[in-house]
Short mmCIF file of C-alpha atoms in Angstrom, two decimals:
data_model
loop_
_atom_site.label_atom_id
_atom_site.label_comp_id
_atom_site.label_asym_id
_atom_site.label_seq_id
_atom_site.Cartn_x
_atom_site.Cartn_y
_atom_site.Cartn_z
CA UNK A 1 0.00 0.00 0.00
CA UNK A 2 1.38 3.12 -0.94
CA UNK A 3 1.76 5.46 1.92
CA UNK A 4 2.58 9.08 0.62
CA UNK A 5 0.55 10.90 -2.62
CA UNK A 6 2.83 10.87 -5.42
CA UNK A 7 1.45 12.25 -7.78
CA UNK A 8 -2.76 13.45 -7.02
CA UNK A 9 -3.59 13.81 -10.78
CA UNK A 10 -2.35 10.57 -12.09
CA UNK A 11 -3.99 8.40 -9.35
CA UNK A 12 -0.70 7.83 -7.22
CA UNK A 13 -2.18 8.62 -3.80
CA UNK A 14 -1.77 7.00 -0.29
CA UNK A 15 -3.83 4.39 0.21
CA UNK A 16 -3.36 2.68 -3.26
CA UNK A 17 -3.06 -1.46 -3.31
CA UNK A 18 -0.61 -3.14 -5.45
CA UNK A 19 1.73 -5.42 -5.70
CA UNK A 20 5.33 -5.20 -5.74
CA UNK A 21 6.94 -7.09 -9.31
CA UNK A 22 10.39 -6.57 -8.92
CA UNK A 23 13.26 -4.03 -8.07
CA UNK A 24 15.33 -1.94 -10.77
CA UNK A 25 18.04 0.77 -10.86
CA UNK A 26 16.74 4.02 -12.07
CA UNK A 27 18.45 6.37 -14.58
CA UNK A 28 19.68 8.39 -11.26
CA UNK A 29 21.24 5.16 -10.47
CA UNK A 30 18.92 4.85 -7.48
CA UNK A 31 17.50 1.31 -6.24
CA UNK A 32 13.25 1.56 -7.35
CA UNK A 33 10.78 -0.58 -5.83
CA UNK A 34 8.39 -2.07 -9.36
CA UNK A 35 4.86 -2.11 -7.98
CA UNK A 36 1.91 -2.81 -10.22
CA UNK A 37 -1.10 -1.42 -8.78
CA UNK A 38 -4.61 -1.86 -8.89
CA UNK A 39 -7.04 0.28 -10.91
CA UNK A 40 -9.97 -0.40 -8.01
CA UNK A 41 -9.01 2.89 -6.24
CA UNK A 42 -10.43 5.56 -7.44
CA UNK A 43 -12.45 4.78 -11.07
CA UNK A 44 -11.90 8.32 -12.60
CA UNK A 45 -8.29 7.45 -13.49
CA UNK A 46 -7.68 5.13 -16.45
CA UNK A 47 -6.07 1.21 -15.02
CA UNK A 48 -2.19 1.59 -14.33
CA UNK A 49 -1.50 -0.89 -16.64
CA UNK A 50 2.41 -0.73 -16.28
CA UNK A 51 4.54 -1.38 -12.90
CA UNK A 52 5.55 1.87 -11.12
CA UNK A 53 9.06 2.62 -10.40
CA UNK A 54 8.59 3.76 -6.24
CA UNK A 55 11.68 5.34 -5.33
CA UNK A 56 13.02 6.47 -1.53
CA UNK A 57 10.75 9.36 -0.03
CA UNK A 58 12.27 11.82 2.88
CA UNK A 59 10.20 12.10 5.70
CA UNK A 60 10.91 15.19 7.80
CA UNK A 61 10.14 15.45 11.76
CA UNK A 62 10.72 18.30 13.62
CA UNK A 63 12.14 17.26 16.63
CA UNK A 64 13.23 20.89 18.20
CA UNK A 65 13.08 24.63 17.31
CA UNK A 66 14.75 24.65 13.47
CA UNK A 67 16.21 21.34 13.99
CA UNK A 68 14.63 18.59 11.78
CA UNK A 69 15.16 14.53 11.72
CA UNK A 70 15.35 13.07 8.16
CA UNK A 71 14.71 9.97 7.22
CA UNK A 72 14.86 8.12 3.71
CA UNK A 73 12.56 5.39 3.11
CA UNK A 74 10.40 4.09 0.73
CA UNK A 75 6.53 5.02 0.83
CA UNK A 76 5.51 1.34 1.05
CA UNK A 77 3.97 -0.96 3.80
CA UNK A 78 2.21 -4.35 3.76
CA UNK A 79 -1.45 -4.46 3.18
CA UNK A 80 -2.39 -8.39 3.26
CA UNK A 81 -5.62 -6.78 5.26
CA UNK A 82 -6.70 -3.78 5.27
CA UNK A 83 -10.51 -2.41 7.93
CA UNK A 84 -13.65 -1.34 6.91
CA UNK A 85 -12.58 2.57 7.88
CA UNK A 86 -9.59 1.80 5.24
CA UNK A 87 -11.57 1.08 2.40
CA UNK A 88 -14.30 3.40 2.81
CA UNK A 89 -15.19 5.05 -0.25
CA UNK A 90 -13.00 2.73 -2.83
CA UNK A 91 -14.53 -0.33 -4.73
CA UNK A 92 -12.52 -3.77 -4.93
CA UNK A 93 -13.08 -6.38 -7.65
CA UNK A 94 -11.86 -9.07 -5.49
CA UNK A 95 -12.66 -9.58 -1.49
CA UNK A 96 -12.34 -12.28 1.60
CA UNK A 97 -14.24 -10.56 3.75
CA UNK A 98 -13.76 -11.78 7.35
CA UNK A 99 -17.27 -11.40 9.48
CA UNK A 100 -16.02 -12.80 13.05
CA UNK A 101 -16.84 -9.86 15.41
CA UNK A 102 -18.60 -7.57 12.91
CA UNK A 103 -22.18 -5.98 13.20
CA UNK A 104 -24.93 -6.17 10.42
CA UNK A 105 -24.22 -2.63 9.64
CA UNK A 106 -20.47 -3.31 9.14
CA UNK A 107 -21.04 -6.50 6.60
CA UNK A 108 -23.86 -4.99 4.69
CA UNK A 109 -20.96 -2.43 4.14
CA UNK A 110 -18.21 -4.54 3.30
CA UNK A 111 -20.25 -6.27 0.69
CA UNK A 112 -21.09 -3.26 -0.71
CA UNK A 113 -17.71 -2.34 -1.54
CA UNK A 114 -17.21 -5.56 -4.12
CA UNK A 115 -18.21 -4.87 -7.52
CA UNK A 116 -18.37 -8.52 -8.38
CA UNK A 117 -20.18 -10.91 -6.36
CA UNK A 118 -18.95 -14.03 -7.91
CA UNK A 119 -15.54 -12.86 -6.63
CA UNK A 120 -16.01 -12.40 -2.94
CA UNK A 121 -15.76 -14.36 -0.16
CA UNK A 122 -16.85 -14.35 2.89
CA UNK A 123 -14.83 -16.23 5.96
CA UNK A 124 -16.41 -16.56 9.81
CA UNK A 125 -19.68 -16.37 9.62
CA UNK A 126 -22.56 -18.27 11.46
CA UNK A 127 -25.69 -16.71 11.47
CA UNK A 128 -28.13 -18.35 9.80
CA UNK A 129 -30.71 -15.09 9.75
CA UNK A 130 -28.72 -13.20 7.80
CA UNK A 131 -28.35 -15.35 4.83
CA UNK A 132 -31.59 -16.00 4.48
CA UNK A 133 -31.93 -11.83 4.95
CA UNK A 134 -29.19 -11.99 1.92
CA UNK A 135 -29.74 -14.70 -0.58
CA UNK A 136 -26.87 -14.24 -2.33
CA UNK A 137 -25.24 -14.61 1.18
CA UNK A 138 -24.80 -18.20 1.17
CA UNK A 139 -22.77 -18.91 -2.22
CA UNK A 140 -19.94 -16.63 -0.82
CA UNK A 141 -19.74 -18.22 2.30
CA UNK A 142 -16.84 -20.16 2.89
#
């Protein structure tokens, strides 16, 4: 998940999934991270159909009065599962939703956030109420 906005217009903005396809050397001879990332984020911006060279991002702290700590690091952190406050207001094409402590409001949500219903899964769940409530409920149970 990409944890700084690179670049607003293009779609590069924190928050974006992907997934990383390989390292490089960029024509500034610095080491790039490859990441490929989805095109669920935000719909208005065509698919990034190439792998995006992520290179090392300074992040400045101020630590006293004009006296600054900076680090060099690349924008990057894992994202195998990302809450419902997370992915608020993108759509995913692909989901395992886990239900094990969640309220009816909260998986009503998360369901709504999958574009494809043949492609989502949903893991811990045991209340036989609710699927009939949902019909499609019970084919994505798993």
């Amino acid at each position: 998940m990409l944890k700084v906005n690179i670049d607003v217009a293009a779609g590069y903005v924190n928050g974006l999934l992907g997934t990383v396809t390989g390292f490089d050397v960029n024509d500034d001879y610095e080491h790039v991270i490859m990441v490929k990332f989805d095109d669920s984020f935000n719909h208005k911006f065509d698919p990034f159909p190439l792998p995006f060279a992520i290179k090392p991002y300074k992040f400045r702290t101020r630590v006293a009065h004009k006296r600054y700590f900076i680090r060099k690091q690349y924008p990057l952190i894992h994202s195998w599962a990302i809450n419902v406050h997370k992915v608020q207001g993108i759509t995913l094409k692909k989901a395992i939703i886990s239900l094990r402590c969640s309220s009816l409001f909260v998986k009503e949500l998360s369901m709504a956030l999958c574009t494809k219903d043949d492609e989502t899964l949903i893991e811990d769940y045991h209340r036989s109420e609710d699927v009939e409530f949902y019909p499609n409920l019970a084919k994505k149970l798993v």
